[in-house]
Short mmCIF file of C-alpha atoms in Angstrom, two decimals:
data_model
loop_
_atom_site.label_atom_id
_atom_site.label_comp_id
_atom_site.label_asym_id
_atom_site.label_seq_id
_atom_site.Cartn_x
_atom_site.Cartn_y
_atom_site.Cartn_z
CA UNK A 1 28.12 -16.64 -17.08
CA UNK A 2 28.17 -15.39 -20.64
CA UNK A 3 24.55 -14.33 -21.11
CA UNK A 4 23.58 -11.00 -19.55
CA UNK A 5 19.86 -10.58 -18.96
CA UNK A 6 18.25 -7.17 -19.40
CA UNK A 7 16.01 -6.51 -16.40
CA UNK A 8 13.39 -3.87 -15.73
CA UNK A 9 12.01 -2.82 -12.34
CA UNK A 10 8.44 -1.60 -11.86
CA UNK A 11 8.14 0.29 -8.58
CA UNK A 12 10.92 1.93 -6.56
CA UNK A 13 9.16 2.43 -3.25
CA UNK A 14 10.13 0.91 0.10
CA UNK A 15 10.75 -2.57 -1.33
CA UNK A 16 11.60 -1.58 -4.88
CA UNK A 17 14.64 0.42 -3.77
CA UNK A 18 16.15 -2.76 -2.33
CA UNK A 19 15.41 -4.65 -5.52
CA UNK A 20 17.26 -1.94 -7.45
CA UNK A 21 20.31 -2.22 -5.21
CA UNK A 22 20.53 -6.01 -5.40
CA UNK A 23 19.91 -6.13 -9.16
CA UNK A 24 22.83 -3.77 -9.69
CA UNK A 25 25.09 -6.05 -7.63
CA UNK A 26 24.00 -9.29 -9.29
CA UNK A 27 26.18 -11.07 -11.84
CA UNK A 28 24.57 -11.89 -15.16
CA UNK A 29 21.89 -9.21 -15.12
CA UNK A 30 21.84 -5.58 -16.18
CA UNK A 31 19.24 -3.21 -14.71
CA UNK A 32 18.39 -1.23 -17.83
CA UNK A 33 15.01 0.34 -17.02
CA UNK A 34 13.00 1.60 -14.05
CA UNK A 35 9.35 2.64 -14.08
CA UNK A 36 7.23 4.21 -11.36
CA UNK A 37 4.31 6.58 -11.91
CA UNK A 38 5.11 8.11 -8.50
CA UNK A 39 8.66 9.05 -9.47
CA UNK A 40 11.80 8.12 -7.56
CA UNK A 41 11.22 8.99 -3.87
CA UNK A 42 14.39 7.24 -2.65
CA UNK A 43 16.71 8.37 -5.43
CA UNK A 44 17.67 4.92 -6.68
CA UNK A 45 17.36 5.45 -10.44
CA UNK A 46 20.86 6.88 -10.83
CA UNK A 47 21.54 7.49 -14.52
CA UNK A 48 18.33 5.75 -15.58
CA UNK A 49 15.27 7.70 -16.62
CA UNK A 50 12.23 6.95 -14.47
CA UNK A 51 9.65 5.69 -16.95
CA UNK A 52 5.94 6.39 -16.38
CA UNK A 53 4.35 2.93 -16.60
CA UNK A 54 4.60 -0.77 -17.41
CA UNK A 55 4.17 -0.19 -21.14
CA UNK A 56 7.24 2.06 -21.23
CA UNK A 57 9.18 -0.51 -19.20
CA UNK A 58 8.36 -3.24 -21.73
CA UNK A 59 9.30 -0.87 -24.52
CA UNK A 60 12.84 -0.72 -23.13
CA UNK A 61 13.44 -4.26 -24.43
CA UNK A 62 13.79 -6.36 -21.28
CA UNK A 63 14.23 -10.09 -20.75
CA UNK A 64 12.97 -10.19 -17.16
CA UNK A 65 11.15 -7.89 -14.78
CA UNK A 66 10.55 -7.33 -11.10
CA UNK A 67 7.15 -5.96 -10.06
CA UNK A 68 7.21 -4.14 -6.71
CA UNK A 69 4.03 -2.05 -6.80
CA UNK A 70 0.91 -2.24 -4.58
CA UNK A 71 -0.86 -5.59 -4.76
CA UNK A 72 -3.90 -4.33 -6.66
CA UNK A 73 -1.66 -3.46 -9.62
CA UNK A 74 0.08 -6.84 -9.88
CA UNK A 75 -2.33 -8.46 -12.29
CA UNK A 76 -2.33 -5.72 -14.91
CA UNK A 77 1.47 -5.49 -14.94
CA UNK A 78 2.01 -9.25 -14.95
CA UNK A 79 -0.42 -9.96 -17.78
CA UNK A 80 1.21 -7.28 -19.95
CA UNK A 81 4.66 -8.69 -19.19
CA UNK A 82 3.51 -12.24 -20.02
CA UNK A 83 2.06 -11.05 -23.32
CA UNK A 84 5.39 -9.38 -24.10
CA UNK A 85 7.37 -12.56 -23.35
CA UNK A 86 9.08 -11.20 -20.22
CA UNK A 87 9.99 -13.50 -17.30
CA UNK A 88 8.62 -11.91 -14.13
CA UNK A 89 9.10 -11.87 -10.37
CA UNK A 90 6.10 -10.30 -8.61
CA UNK A 91 6.28 -9.24 -4.98
CA UNK A 92 4.04 -11.13 -2.59
CA UNK A 93 1.15 -11.71 -2.39
CA UNK A 94 0.69 -12.80 -5.97
CA UNK A 95 -2.48 -10.76 -6.43
CA UNK A 96 -5.38 -9.05 -4.68
CA UNK A 97 -7.80 -11.90 -5.46
CA UNK A 98 -7.75 -15.59 -6.29
CA UNK A 99 -9.27 -14.92 -9.70
CA UNK A 100 -6.54 -12.42 -10.56
CA UNK A 101 -3.83 -14.74 -9.28
CA UNK A 102 -5.09 -17.63 -11.38
CA UNK A 103 -5.13 -15.48 -14.49
CA UNK A 104 -1.48 -14.67 -13.83
CA UNK A 105 -0.57 -18.33 -13.29
CA UNK A 106 -2.34 -19.33 -16.51
CA UNK A 107 -0.75 -16.53 -18.56
CA UNK A 108 2.82 -17.41 -17.63
CA UNK A 109 2.28 -21.14 -18.02
CA UNK A 110 0.69 -20.65 -21.46
CA UNK A 111 3.59 -18.44 -22.56
CA UNK A 112 6.23 -20.86 -21.26
CA UNK A 113 7.74 -18.11 -19.10
CA UNK A 114 9.23 -18.15 -15.62
CA UNK A 115 6.78 -16.53 -13.21
CA UNK A 116 7.82 -16.18 -9.58
CA UNK A 117 6.47 -14.60 -6.39
CA UNK A 118 8.68 -12.80 -3.90
CA UNK A 119 8.10 -14.78 -0.73
CA UNK A 120 11.51 -13.77 0.53
CA UNK A 121 11.39 -15.68 3.83
CA UNK A 122 12.08 -18.95 2.01
CA UNK A 123 15.52 -17.56 1.27
CA UNK A 124 16.29 -16.57 4.86
CA UNK A 125 19.47 -18.41 5.92
CA UNK A 126 17.89 -19.69 9.15
CA UNK A 127 14.98 -21.29 7.29
CA UNK A 128 17.18 -22.65 4.52
CA UNK A 129 19.37 -24.32 7.15
CA UNK A 130 16.30 -25.52 9.05
CA UNK A 131 14.82 -27.20 6.01
CA UNK A 132 18.16 -28.78 5.13
CA UNK A 133 18.47 -30.29 8.59
CA UNK A 134 14.87 -31.53 8.61
CA UNK A 135 15.43 -33.19 5.23
CA UNK A 136 18.57 -34.82 6.65
CA UNK A 137 16.43 -36.41 9.36
CA UNK A 138 17.89 -34.47 12.29
CA UNK A 139 14.44 -33.80 13.78
CA UNK A 140 12.86 -37.13 12.92
CA UNK A 141 9.12 -36.96 12.35
CA UNK A 142 7.76 -33.40 12.32
CA UNK A 143 4.83 -32.82 14.68
CA UNK A 144 4.12 -29.10 14.75
CA UNK A 145 5.08 -25.73 13.25
CA UNK A 146 4.35 -22.52 15.16
CA UNK A 147 5.21 -19.07 13.84
CA UNK A 148 5.04 -15.61 15.40
CA UNK A 149 5.29 -12.53 13.18
CA UNK A 150 4.55 -9.36 15.11
CA UNK A 151 5.66 -5.74 14.91
CA UNK A 152 4.63 -2.10 14.48
CA UNK A 153 2.17 -1.02 11.81
CA UNK A 154 3.78 -0.42 8.38
CA UNK A 155 2.24 2.81 7.09
CA UNK A 156 3.30 1.90 3.55
CA UNK A 157 0.62 -0.84 3.36
CA UNK A 158 -2.81 0.51 2.42
CA UNK A 159 -4.48 -1.95 0.08
CA UNK A 160 -4.43 -5.26 2.01
CA UNK A 161 -4.64 -6.44 5.60
CA UNK A 162 -2.12 -8.20 7.78
CA UNK A 163 -3.20 -11.61 6.47
CA UNK A 164 -2.13 -11.02 2.87
CA UNK A 165 0.80 -8.76 3.71
CA UNK A 166 2.42 -10.72 6.54
CA UNK A 167 0.62 -14.01 7.21
CA UNK A 168 1.29 -15.01 3.61
CA UNK A 169 4.99 -15.22 4.58
CA UNK A 170 4.25 -17.73 7.33
CA UNK A 171 1.84 -19.80 5.29
CA UNK A 172 4.40 -20.13 2.50
CA UNK A 173 7.38 -20.89 4.72
CA UNK A 174 5.45 -23.39 6.84
CA UNK A 175 4.31 -25.43 3.83
CA UNK A 176 7.81 -25.20 2.32
CA UNK A 177 9.69 -26.22 5.45
CA UNK A 178 7.58 -29.36 5.97
CA UNK A 179 6.97 -29.93 2.24
CA UNK A 180 3.24 -30.30 2.74
CA UNK A 181 0.35 -28.00 1.83
CA UNK A 182 -2.27 -26.76 4.29
CA UNK A 183 -5.32 -29.02 4.43
CA UNK A 184 -7.60 -27.30 6.95
CA UNK A 185 -7.57 -23.88 8.62
CA UNK A 186 -9.44 -22.11 11.37
CA UNK A 187 -8.73 -18.42 11.91
CA UNK A 188 -9.72 -15.42 13.96
CA UNK A 189 -9.13 -11.76 13.10
CA UNK A 190 -9.29 -8.40 14.87
CA UNK A 191 -9.79 -4.87 13.52
CA UNK A 192 -8.23 -2.36 15.91
CA UNK A 193 -6.72 0.49 13.88
CA UNK A 194 -9.88 1.85 12.27
CA UNK A 195 -8.94 0.58 8.81
CA UNK A 196 -11.14 -1.64 6.64
CA UNK A 197 -8.63 -4.49 6.78
CA UNK A 198 -7.71 -6.78 9.66
CA UNK A 199 -4.75 -5.90 11.90
CA UNK A 200 -4.42 -9.25 13.67
CA UNK A 201 -4.92 -12.85 12.63
CA UNK A 202 -4.29 -16.23 14.17
CA UNK A 203 -4.42 -19.30 11.94
CA UNK A 204 -4.51 -22.84 13.24
CA UNK A 205 -4.67 -25.86 11.03
CA UNK A 206 -3.14 -29.03 9.74
CA UNK A 207 -1.15 -29.95 6.64
CA UNK A 208 -1.92 -32.87 4.37
CA UNK A 209 0.93 -34.78 6.03
CA UNK A 210 -0.66 -34.31 9.46
CA UNK A 211 1.59 -31.55 10.83
CA UNK A 212 -0.23 -29.19 13.21
CA UNK A 213 0.33 -25.51 12.38
CA UNK A 214 -0.22 -22.26 14.24
CA UNK A 215 0.49 -18.80 12.81
CA UNK A 216 0.20 -15.70 15.04
CA UNK A 217 0.46 -12.47 13.07
CA UNK A 218 -0.18 -8.80 13.80
CA UNK A 219 1.18 -5.35 13.01
CA UNK A 220 0.06 -3.70 16.26
CA UNK A 221 2.88 -4.91 18.49
CA UNK A 222 5.56 -2.54 19.84
CA UNK A 223 8.24 -5.21 19.53
CA UNK A 224 9.32 -6.97 16.34
CA UNK A 225 9.25 -10.75 16.40
CA UNK A 226 9.95 -13.21 13.59
CA UNK A 227 10.10 -16.74 14.96
CA UNK A 228 9.46 -20.20 13.53
CA UNK A 229 9.42 -23.16 15.93
CA UNK A 230 9.35 -26.68 14.49
CA UNK A 231 8.78 -29.44 17.02
CA UNK A 232 9.37 -33.08 16.21
CA UNK A 233 10.41 -36.50 17.32
CA UNK A 234 13.92 -35.56 18.47
CA UNK A 235 13.39 -32.04 19.80
CA UNK A 236 12.64 -28.58 18.44
CA UNK A 237 14.24 -26.12 16.03
CA UNK A 238 13.82 -22.39 16.63
CA UNK A 239 14.56 -20.13 13.66
CA UNK A 240 14.80 -16.38 14.24
CA UNK A 241 14.49 -14.84 10.80
CA UNK A 242 15.21 -11.34 12.11
CA UNK A 243 18.77 -12.38 12.97
CA UNK A 244 19.15 -15.45 10.76
CA UNK A 245 19.88 -17.64 13.79
CA UNK A 246 18.90 -21.30 14.13
CA UNK A 247 18.89 -23.12 17.47
CA UNK A 248 18.14 -26.78 18.22
CA UNK A 249 16.72 -27.94 21.55
CA UNK A 250 17.30 -31.68 21.75
CA UNK A 251 15.24 -34.11 23.72
CA UNK A 252 17.45 -35.33 26.54
CA UNK A 253 18.50 -38.86 27.34
CA UNK A 254 19.27 -38.18 30.99
CA UNK A 255 16.19 -38.82 33.16
CA UNK A 256 15.10 -35.97 35.44
CA UNK A 257 15.04 -36.84 39.13
CA UNK A 258 12.77 -33.95 40.09
CA UNK A 259 9.45 -35.73 39.73
CA UNK A 260 7.15 -32.70 39.46
CA UNK A 261 9.28 -31.12 36.71
CA UNK A 262 9.64 -34.39 34.83
CA UNK A 263 5.93 -35.05 34.73
CA UNK A 264 5.18 -31.49 33.63
CA UNK A 265 7.70 -31.37 30.78
CA UNK A 266 6.97 -34.77 29.31
CA UNK A 267 10.50 -35.08 27.91
CA UNK A 268 13.79 -34.36 29.61
CA UNK A 269 15.99 -31.45 28.63
CA UNK A 270 18.86 -32.18 26.32
CA UNK A 271 21.60 -30.19 24.67
CA UNK A 272 20.92 -26.77 23.18
CA UNK A 273 22.89 -25.94 20.02
CA UNK A 274 23.02 -22.70 18.07
CA UNK A 275 24.42 -23.40 14.63
CA UNK A 276 27.01 -21.43 12.71
CA UNK A 277 26.48 -21.22 8.95
CA UNK A 278 26.83 -18.65 6.15
CA UNK A 279 24.24 -15.90 6.35
CA UNK A 280 23.66 -14.31 2.95
CA UNK A 281 21.11 -11.59 2.26
CA UNK A 282 17.78 -13.31 1.47
CA UNK A 283 16.86 -10.85 -1.30
CA UNK A 284 20.12 -11.52 -3.10
CA UNK A 285 19.63 -15.29 -2.85
CA UNK A 286 16.07 -14.89 -4.14
CA UNK A 287 17.26 -12.91 -7.16
CA UNK A 288 20.01 -15.42 -7.90
CA UNK A 289 17.43 -18.21 -7.91
CA UNK A 290 15.13 -16.23 -10.22
CA UNK A 291 17.99 -15.40 -12.60
CA UNK A 292 19.07 -19.03 -12.72
CA UNK A 293 15.50 -20.16 -13.42
CA UNK A 294 15.30 -17.74 -16.35
CA UNK A 295 18.55 -19.22 -17.65
CA UNK A 296 17.00 -22.69 -17.51
CA UNK A 297 18.85 -23.96 -14.48
CA UNK A 298 17.28 -26.11 -11.78
CA UNK A 299 16.54 -23.86 -8.80
CA UNK A 300 14.06 -23.55 -5.95
CA UNK A 301 12.01 -20.45 -6.72
CA UNK A 302 8.53 -19.66 -5.44
CA UNK A 303 6.51 -20.27 -8.58
CA UNK A 304 3.32 -18.38 -9.35
CA UNK A 305 1.39 -21.61 -8.82
CA UNK A 306 2.89 -21.87 -5.33
CA UNK A 307 2.14 -18.22 -4.67
CA UNK A 308 -1.45 -18.88 -5.72
CA UNK A 309 -1.68 -21.79 -3.26
CA UNK A 310 -0.46 -19.53 -0.48
CA UNK A 311 -3.05 -16.89 -1.38
CA UNK A 312 -5.70 -19.63 -1.38
CA UNK A 313 -4.80 -20.61 2.18
CA UNK A 314 -4.89 -16.97 3.31
CA UNK A 315 -8.27 -16.40 1.66
CA UNK A 316 -9.57 -19.60 3.27
CA UNK A 317 -8.36 -18.33 6.64
CA UNK A 318 -10.12 -14.99 6.15
CA UNK A 319 -13.28 -16.87 5.16
CA UNK A 320 -12.94 -18.95 8.32
CA UNK A 321 -12.68 -15.81 10.43
CA UNK A 322 -15.81 -14.36 8.80
CA UNK A 323 -17.88 -17.53 9.18
CA UNK A 324 -16.40 -18.80 12.47
CA UNK A 325 -15.96 -22.24 10.93
CA UNK A 326 -13.10 -24.52 10.02
CA UNK A 327 -12.38 -24.45 6.28
CA UNK A 328 -11.14 -27.29 4.12
CA UNK A 329 -8.65 -25.62 1.76
CA UNK A 330 -9.24 -28.01 -1.15
CA UNK A 331 -12.99 -27.50 -0.96
CA UNK A 332 -12.52 -23.74 -0.69
CA UNK A 333 -10.63 -23.63 -3.99
CA UNK A 334 -13.44 -25.53 -5.69
CA UNK A 335 -16.10 -22.97 -4.70
#
């Protein structure tokens, strides 16, 4: 790779510090500037001066940027970067509102720039392997996707609820794994921590291809769980994105002779296989994809338009929870 891209990082908090580490390890890019109005709490700047704001970051002469600041600041930073001709990766969710997200999508499309959203779960090795095997036909027809994302409350999150912070991961990965957008959603939320935002959400729905989906998300659980279960014609895949493991439970071909068990299970038990495959750090794979997209190479990034679709589904789910009705996602976007 002959071209070295100058990259700037806005925000060096809990997530930004990891971006700084990976950017320094990545071939073909040079982390030349860091900006954070809150300083450098984790000491990741090294020899770089910590600049005060996005304007100073742009003034450093960068080709691409990573935005890892609270969600409410995404739009302002992204629009300034688009106006300056800087390719940009914004942490998820794309923005605090659908209107802000659409302005970001439009700005980067109009400028002919690469705009991406950091839905990092797409780059988890277990989900990458899962999608590859589904595309190869190893599951047959896909019937259902169920995800569980539960864990302790992250004190670093103050400006959005669990739906935008965590459920957005599951909405994006579900649509990506089955290659079909959400069509309808019905959701319920709970407010248990005394904050203005929801702490729990369950989303049920269906994709345009007919796949049934169920996403269970909260940040009030004492144990951490990150599971995606895809059930289909030939069995079920279980992806654990905490460990990067992928297991396949095959439908059996040997009939069960225990009548009560057979009738209850519906299908007989088959082989259980846990696959071995390379497990690379998802953040590094995400940055490689973004770098390659900036260089004009074909790569599978989460575009801003895709990030906007994910935010639309999440907003539709929150609307469903408020109104206690099922929401058609396409109709919701047209409101």
